[in-house]
Short mmCIF file of C-alpha atoms in Angstrom, two decimals:
data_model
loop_
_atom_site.label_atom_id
_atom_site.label_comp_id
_atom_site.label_asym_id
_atom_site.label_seq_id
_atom_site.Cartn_x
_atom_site.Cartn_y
_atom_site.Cartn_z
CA UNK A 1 3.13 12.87 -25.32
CA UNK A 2 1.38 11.30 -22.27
CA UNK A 3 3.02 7.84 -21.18
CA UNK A 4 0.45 5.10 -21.75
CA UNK A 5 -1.77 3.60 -19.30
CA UNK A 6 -0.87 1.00 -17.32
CA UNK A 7 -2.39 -2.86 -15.62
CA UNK A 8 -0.37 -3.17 -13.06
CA UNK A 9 -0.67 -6.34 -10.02
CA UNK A 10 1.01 -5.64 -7.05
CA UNK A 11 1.67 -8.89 -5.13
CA UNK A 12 2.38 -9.22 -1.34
CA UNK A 13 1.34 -11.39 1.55
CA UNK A 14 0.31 -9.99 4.66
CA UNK A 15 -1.25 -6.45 4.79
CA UNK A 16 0.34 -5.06 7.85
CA UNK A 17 3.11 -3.44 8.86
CA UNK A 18 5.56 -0.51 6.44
CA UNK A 19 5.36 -3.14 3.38
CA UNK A 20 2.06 -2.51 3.36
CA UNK A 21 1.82 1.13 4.09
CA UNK A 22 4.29 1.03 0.75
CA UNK A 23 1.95 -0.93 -1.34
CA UNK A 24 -0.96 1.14 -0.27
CA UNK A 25 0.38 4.21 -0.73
CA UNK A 26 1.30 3.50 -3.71
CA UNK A 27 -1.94 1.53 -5.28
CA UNK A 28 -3.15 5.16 -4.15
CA UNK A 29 -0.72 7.22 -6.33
CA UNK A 30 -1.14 5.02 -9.06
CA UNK A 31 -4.65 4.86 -9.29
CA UNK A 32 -4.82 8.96 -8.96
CA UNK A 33 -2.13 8.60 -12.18
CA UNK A 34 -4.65 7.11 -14.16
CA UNK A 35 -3.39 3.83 -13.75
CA UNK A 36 -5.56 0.15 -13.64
CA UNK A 37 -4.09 -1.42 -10.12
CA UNK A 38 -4.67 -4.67 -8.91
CA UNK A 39 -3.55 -6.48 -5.55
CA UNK A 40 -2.95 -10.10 -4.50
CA UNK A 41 -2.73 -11.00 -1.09
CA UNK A 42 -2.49 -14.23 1.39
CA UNK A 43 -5.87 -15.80 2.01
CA UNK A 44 -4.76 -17.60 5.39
CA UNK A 45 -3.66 -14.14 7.80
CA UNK A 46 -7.25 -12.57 7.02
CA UNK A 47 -9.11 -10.98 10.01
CA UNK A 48 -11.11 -8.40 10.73
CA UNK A 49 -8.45 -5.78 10.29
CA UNK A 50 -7.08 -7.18 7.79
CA UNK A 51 -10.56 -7.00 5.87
CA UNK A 52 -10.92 -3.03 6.73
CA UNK A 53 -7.69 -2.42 5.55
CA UNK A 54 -7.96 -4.13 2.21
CA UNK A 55 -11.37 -2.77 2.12
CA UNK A 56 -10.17 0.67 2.16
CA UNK A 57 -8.22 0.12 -0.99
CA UNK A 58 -11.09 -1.32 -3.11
CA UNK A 59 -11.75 2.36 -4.28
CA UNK A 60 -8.22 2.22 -5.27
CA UNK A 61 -8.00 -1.50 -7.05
CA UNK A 62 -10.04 -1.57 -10.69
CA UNK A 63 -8.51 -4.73 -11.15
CA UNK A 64 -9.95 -6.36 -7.96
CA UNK A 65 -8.38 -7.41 -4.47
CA UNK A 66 -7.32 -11.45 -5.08
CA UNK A 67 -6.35 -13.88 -2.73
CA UNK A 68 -4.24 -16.64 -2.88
CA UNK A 69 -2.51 -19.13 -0.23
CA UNK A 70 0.83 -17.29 0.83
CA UNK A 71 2.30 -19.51 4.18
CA UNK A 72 4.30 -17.52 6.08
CA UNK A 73 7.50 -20.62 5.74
CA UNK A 74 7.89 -22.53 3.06
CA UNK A 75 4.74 -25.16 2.32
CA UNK A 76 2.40 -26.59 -0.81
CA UNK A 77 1.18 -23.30 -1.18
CA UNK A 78 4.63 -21.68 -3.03
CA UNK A 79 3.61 -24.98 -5.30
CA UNK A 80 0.41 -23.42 -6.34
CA UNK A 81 -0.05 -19.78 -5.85
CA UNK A 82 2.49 -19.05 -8.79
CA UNK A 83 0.19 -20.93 -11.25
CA UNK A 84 -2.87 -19.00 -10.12
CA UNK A 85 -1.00 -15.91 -10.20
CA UNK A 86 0.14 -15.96 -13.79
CA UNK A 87 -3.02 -17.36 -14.67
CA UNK A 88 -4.78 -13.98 -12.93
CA UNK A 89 -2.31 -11.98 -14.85
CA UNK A 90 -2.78 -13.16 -18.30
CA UNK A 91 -6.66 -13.05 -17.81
CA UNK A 92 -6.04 -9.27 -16.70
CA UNK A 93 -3.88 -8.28 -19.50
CA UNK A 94 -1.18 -7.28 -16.71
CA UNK A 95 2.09 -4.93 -17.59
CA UNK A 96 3.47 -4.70 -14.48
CA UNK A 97 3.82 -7.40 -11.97
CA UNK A 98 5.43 -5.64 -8.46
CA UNK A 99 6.29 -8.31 -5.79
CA UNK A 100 6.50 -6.66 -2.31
CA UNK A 101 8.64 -8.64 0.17
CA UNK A 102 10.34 -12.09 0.15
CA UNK A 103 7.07 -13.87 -1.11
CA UNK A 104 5.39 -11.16 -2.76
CA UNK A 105 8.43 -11.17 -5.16
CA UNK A 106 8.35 -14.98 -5.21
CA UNK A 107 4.95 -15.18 -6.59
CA UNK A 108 5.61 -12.34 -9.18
CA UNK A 109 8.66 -13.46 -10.63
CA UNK A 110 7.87 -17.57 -10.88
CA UNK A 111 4.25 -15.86 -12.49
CA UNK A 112 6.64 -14.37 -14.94
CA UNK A 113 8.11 -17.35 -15.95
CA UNK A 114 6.33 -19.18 -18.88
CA UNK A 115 5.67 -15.89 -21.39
CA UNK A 116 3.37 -13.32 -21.05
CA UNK A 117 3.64 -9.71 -21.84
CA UNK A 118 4.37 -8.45 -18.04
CA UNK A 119 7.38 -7.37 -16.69
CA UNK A 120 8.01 -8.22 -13.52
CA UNK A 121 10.03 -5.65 -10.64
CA UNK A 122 10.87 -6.71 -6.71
CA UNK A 123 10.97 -4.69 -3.76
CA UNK A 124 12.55 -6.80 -0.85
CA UNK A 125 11.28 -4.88 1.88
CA UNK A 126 13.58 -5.74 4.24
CA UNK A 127 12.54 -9.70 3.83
CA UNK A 128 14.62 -12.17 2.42
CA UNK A 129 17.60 -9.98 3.44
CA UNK A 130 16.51 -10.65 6.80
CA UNK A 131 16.84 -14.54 6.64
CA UNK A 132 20.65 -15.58 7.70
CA UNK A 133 22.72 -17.52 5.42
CA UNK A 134 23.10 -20.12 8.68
CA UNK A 135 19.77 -20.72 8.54
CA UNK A 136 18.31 -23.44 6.16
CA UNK A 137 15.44 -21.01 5.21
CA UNK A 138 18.27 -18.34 4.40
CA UNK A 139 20.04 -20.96 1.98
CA UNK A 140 17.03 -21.57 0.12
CA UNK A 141 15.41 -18.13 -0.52
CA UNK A 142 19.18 -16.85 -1.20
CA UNK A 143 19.34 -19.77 -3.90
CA UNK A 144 15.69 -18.64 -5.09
CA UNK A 145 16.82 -14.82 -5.42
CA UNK A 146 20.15 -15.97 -7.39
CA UNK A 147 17.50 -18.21 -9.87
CA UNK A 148 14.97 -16.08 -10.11
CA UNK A 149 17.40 -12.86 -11.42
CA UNK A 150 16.63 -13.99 -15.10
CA UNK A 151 12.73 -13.07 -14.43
CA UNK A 152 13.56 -9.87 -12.62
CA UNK A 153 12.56 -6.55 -14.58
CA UNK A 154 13.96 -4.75 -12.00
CA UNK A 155 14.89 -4.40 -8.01
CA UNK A 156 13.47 -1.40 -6.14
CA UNK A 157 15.46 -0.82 -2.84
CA UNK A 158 14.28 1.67 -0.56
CA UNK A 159 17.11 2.29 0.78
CA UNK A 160 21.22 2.42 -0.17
CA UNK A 161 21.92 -0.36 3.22
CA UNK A 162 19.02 -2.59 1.59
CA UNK A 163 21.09 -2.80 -2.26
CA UNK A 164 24.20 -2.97 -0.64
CA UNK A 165 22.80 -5.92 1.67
CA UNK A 166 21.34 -7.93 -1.08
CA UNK A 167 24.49 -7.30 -2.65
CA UNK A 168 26.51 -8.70 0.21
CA UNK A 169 23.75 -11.69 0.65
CA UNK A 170 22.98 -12.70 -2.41
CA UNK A 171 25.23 -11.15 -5.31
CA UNK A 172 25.70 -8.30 -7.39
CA UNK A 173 22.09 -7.76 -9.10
CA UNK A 174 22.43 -8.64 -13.20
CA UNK A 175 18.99 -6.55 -13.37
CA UNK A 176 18.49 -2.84 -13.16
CA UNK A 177 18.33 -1.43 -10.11
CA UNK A 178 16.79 1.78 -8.44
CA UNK A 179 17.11 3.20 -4.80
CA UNK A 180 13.75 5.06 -4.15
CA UNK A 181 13.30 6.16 -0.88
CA UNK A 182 9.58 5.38 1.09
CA UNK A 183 7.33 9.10 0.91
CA UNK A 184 5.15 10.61 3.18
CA UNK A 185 1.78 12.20 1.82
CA UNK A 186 1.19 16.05 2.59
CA UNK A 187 -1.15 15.73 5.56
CA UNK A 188 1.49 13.58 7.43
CA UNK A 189 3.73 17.02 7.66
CA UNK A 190 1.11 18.32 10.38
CA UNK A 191 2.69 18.29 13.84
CA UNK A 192 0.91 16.01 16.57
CA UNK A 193 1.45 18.43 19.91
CA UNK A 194 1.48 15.89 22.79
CA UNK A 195 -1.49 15.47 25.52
CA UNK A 196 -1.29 17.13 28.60
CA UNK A 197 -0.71 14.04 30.44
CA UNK A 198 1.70 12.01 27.81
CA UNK A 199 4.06 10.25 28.80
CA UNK A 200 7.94 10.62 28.01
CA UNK A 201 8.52 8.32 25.79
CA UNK A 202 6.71 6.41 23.08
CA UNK A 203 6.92 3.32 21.22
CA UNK A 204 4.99 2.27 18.13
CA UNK A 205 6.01 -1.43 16.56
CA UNK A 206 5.34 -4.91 16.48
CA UNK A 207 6.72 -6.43 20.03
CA UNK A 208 9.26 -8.95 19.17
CA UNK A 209 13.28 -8.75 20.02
CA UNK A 210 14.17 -7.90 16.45
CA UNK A 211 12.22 -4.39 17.50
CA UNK A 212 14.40 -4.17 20.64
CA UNK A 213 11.38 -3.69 23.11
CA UNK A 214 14.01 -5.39 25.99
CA UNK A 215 16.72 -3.00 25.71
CA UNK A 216 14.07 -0.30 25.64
CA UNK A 217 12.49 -1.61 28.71
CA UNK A 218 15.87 -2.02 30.81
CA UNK A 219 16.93 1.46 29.71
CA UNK A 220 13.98 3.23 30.73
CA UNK A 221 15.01 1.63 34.93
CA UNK A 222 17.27 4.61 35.57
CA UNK A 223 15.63 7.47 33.24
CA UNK A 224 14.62 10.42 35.45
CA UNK A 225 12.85 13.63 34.73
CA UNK A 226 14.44 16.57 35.74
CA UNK A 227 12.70 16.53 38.92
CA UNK A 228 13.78 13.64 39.95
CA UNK A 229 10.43 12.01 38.83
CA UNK A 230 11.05 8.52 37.01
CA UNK A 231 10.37 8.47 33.07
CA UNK A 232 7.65 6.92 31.64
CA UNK A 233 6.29 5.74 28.44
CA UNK A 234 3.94 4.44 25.98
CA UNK A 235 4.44 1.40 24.15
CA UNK A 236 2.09 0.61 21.76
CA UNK A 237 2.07 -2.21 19.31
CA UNK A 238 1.30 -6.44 19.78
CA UNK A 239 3.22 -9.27 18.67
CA UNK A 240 5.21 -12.69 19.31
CA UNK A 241 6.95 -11.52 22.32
CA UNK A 242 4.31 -9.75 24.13
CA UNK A 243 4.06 -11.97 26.97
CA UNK A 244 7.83 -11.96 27.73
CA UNK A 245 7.99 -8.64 27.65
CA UNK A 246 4.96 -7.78 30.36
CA UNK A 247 6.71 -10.21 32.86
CA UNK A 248 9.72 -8.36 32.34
CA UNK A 249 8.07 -5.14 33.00
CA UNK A 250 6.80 -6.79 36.11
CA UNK A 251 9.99 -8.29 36.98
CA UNK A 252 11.68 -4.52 36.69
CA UNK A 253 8.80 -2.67 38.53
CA UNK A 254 7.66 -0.68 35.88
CA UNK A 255 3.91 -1.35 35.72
CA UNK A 256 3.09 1.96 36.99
CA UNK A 257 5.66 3.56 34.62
CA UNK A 258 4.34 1.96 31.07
CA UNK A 259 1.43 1.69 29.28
CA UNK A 260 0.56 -0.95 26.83
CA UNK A 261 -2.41 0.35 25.05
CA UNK A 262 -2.07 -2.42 22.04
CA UNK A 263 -2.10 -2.30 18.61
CA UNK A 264 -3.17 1.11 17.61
CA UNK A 265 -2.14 3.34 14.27
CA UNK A 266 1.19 5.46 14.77
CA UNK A 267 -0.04 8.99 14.54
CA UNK A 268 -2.77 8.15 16.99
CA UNK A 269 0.21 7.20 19.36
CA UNK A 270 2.24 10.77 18.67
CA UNK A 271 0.57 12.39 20.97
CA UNK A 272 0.66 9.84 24.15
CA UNK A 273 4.43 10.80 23.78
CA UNK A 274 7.06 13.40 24.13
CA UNK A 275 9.91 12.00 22.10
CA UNK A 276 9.54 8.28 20.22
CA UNK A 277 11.82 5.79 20.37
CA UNK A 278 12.87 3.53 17.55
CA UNK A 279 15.42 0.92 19.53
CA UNK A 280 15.60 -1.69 16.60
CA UNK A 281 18.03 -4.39 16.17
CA UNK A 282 17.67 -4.48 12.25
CA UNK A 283 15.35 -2.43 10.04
CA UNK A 284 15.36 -1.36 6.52
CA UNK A 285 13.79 2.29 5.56
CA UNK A 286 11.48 2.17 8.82
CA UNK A 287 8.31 4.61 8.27
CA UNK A 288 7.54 4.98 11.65
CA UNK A 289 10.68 7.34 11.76
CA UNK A 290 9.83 9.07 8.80
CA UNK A 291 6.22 9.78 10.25
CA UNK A 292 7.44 10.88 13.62
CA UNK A 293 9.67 13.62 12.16
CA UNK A 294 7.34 14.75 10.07
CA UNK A 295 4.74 14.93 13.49
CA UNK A 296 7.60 17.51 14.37
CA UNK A 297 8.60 14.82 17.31
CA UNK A 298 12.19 14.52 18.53
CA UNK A 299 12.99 10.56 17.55
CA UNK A 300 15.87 8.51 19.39
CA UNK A 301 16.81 5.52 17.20
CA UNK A 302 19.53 3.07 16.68
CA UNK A 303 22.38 3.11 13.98
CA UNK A 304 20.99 0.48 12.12
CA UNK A 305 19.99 -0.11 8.53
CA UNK A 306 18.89 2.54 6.30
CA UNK A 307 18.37 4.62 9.41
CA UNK A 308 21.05 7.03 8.93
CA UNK A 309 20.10 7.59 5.45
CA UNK A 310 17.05 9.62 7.08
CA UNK A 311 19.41 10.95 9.92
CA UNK A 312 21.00 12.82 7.18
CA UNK A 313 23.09 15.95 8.83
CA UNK A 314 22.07 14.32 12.52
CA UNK A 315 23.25 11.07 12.76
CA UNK A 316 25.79 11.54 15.17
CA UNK A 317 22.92 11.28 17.48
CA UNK A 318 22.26 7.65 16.45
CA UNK A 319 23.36 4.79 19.26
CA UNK A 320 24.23 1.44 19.22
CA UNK A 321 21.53 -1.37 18.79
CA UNK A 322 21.13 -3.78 21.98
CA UNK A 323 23.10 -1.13 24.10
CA UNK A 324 21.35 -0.42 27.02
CA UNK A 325 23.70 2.56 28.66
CA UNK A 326 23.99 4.20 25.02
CA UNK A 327 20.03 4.40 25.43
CA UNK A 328 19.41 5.17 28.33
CA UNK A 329 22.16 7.87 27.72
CA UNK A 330 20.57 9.22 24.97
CA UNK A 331 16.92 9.37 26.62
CA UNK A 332 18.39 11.17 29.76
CA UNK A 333 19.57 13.63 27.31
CA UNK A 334 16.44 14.54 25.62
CA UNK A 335 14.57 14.93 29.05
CA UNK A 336 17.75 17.00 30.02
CA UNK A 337 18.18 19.32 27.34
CA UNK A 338 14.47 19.45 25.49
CA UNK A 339 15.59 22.41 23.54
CA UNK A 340 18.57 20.63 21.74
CA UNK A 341 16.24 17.57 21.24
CA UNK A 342 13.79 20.29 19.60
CA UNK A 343 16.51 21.55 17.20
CA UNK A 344 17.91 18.10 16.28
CA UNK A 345 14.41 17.29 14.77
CA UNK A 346 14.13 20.66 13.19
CA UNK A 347 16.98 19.18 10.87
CA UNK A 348 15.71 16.02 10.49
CA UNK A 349 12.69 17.87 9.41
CA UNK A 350 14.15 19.66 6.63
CA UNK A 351 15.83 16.31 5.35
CA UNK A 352 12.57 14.65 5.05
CA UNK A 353 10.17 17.33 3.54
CA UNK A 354 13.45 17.77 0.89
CA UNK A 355 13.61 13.70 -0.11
CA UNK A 356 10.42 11.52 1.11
CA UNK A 357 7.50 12.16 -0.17
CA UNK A 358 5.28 10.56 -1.66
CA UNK A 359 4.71 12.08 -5.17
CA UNK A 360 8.59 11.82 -5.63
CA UNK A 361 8.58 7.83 -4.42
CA UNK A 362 5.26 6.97 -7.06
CA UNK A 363 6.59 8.84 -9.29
CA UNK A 364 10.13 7.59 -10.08
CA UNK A 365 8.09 4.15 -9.45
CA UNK A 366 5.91 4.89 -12.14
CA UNK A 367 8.84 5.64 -14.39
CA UNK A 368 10.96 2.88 -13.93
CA UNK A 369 7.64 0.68 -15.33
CA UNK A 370 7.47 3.15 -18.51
CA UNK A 371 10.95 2.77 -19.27
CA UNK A 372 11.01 -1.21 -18.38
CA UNK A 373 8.39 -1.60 -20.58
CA UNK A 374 9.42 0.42 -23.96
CA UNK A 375 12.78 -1.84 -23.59
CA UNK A 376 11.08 -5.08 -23.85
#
């Protein structure tokens, strides 16, 4: 018997960055399902890009593209938006109410309070898991996760660091939860051969410290090609730290041996490099290793959140975040020896065509809601 149709709202707040390659993926795979999707997103971070992204989905979203105040800290919006929300869910005859990061699954879960036939599931994203318990910000969104349990449907955690972090954070879940990995869709599997002139290395993030962009910058000083020319590399992305970073590159002499071409979409960057580098501090289930795998591109990263998970049957090769010599270590090496890099990511390969795709991530997605739903 075919499983029922579904409404389903998926709430986040910004559209950038993997949480919302996850949401649009998936408003894509759930749409092609047969499925009634819906999105609600911040009305205060909307720009241009912002507008061509979201615009892209309309095809996607029957139920309409909403927007509601989101502020990025706490403020009278968190008041509000929770009302409108459930308010926009009851007038859509909603099932499913997915909250995407620390305020996506805010919004979702206080809309769930009240009545109403939807269930509501959380994805953390990385997000409140990132907040410290130190911090007063930590103290109250940890408080807000251990309150909010009772309204929870479910947890979705991409990866096994991200449940075992909550758990550690926060408590032991009293909902159900799932580990489902992020997917990749079949045209991402086509390798990106590099440009004649790319450089050595590439970058694709958001430029803040929490991406380690210093320790990347330091380590590339005493990287040297076989030849005894100096490395270079690409390192694409915009953010907070931006500024700090070009006057370090200045301050190191390496103008002439980086480019900054901005913010520009990952694949479009595979081929301005040779091998990418993924230096972070903290992550969760980071795409932009997943993608540069599957682009058939050796990828240096750091041993840090669900990182190794992907690094399944290689992640010996994984260094130390905020260690400069480990880096630099491990970049020599791939300039060094090109054809062990080559066969590292033939593994790495295999792992992720095997356990990330797409249609395997929507789909146990899709039947977590079915079974949520015939249990209420």
């Amino acid at each position: 018997m075919a499983e029922p149709k579904l409404r389903i709202l998926q709430v986040m707040r910004a559209p950038v960055g993997g949480l919302f390659r996850h949401v649009a993926d998936l408003t894509r795979a759930l749409s092609e399902m047969g499925h009634d999707v819906g999105l609600v997103v911040d009305s205060l971070a909307n720009d241009a890009q912002t507008e061509s992204k979201l615009g892209a989905l309309l095809p996607y979203a029957s139920l309409g593209i909403h927007r509601f105040a989101m502020p990025r800290v706490l403020g009278r919006g968190d008041l509000v938006t929770p009302l409108g929300v459930r308010k926009l869910a009851k007038s859509l005859d909603i099932d499913v109410l997915h909250g995407h990061g620390a305020k996506g699954g805010f919004y979702a879960r206080l809309a769930r309070m009240g009545g109403g036939k939807a269930i509501a599931v959380y994805t953390p994203h990385g997000g409140v898991l990132h907040f410290s318990r130190a911090s007063r910000s930590g103290r109250i969104f940890h408080r807000l996760e251990r309150l909010l349990m009772g309204q929870t449907g479910a947890i979705i955690f991409e990866s096994a660091y991200a449940q075992k972090t909550y758990s550690a954070l926060i408590g032991e879940p009293t909902c159900p939860t799932r580990i489902i990995h992020n997917g990749l869709t079949p045209d991402e599997f086509v390798p990106v051969p590099p440009d004649a002139d790319a450089a050595d290395f590439v970058f694709v993030g958001e430029l803040r410290d929490l991406k380690g962009i210093h320790v990347l910058a330091e380590a590339l000083v005493g990287v040297h090609r076989p030849d005894g020319q100096p490395a270079t590399l690409t390192l694409a992305g915009d953010g907070p730290d931006r500024a700090a970073l070009v006057e370090q590159i200045t301050r190191l002499n390496l103008t002439d041996r980086i480019t900054l071409p901005g913010a520009q979409p990952a694949r479009a960057m595979f081929s301005r490099g040779r091998c990418i580098i993924v230096p972070s501090l903290a992550e969760s289930l980071p795409y932009i290793v997943l993608e540069a795998a599957a682009a058939r591109l050796p990828v240096i990263a750091t041993n840090v959140g669900g990182i190794p998970e992907i690094f399944d049957g290689s992640a010996e090769s994984l260094i130390p975040p905020s260690d400069v010599p480990a880096l630099q270590q491990a970049m020599q090496r791939v300039l060094d020896d090109p054809q062990a890099a080559q066969a590292e990511m033939e593994i790495r390969l295999a792992r992720i065509e095997s356990a990330f795709s797409l249609a395997n991530m929507a789909g146990q997605i899709e039947a977590l809601y079915q079974l949520l739903l015939v249990k209420t």
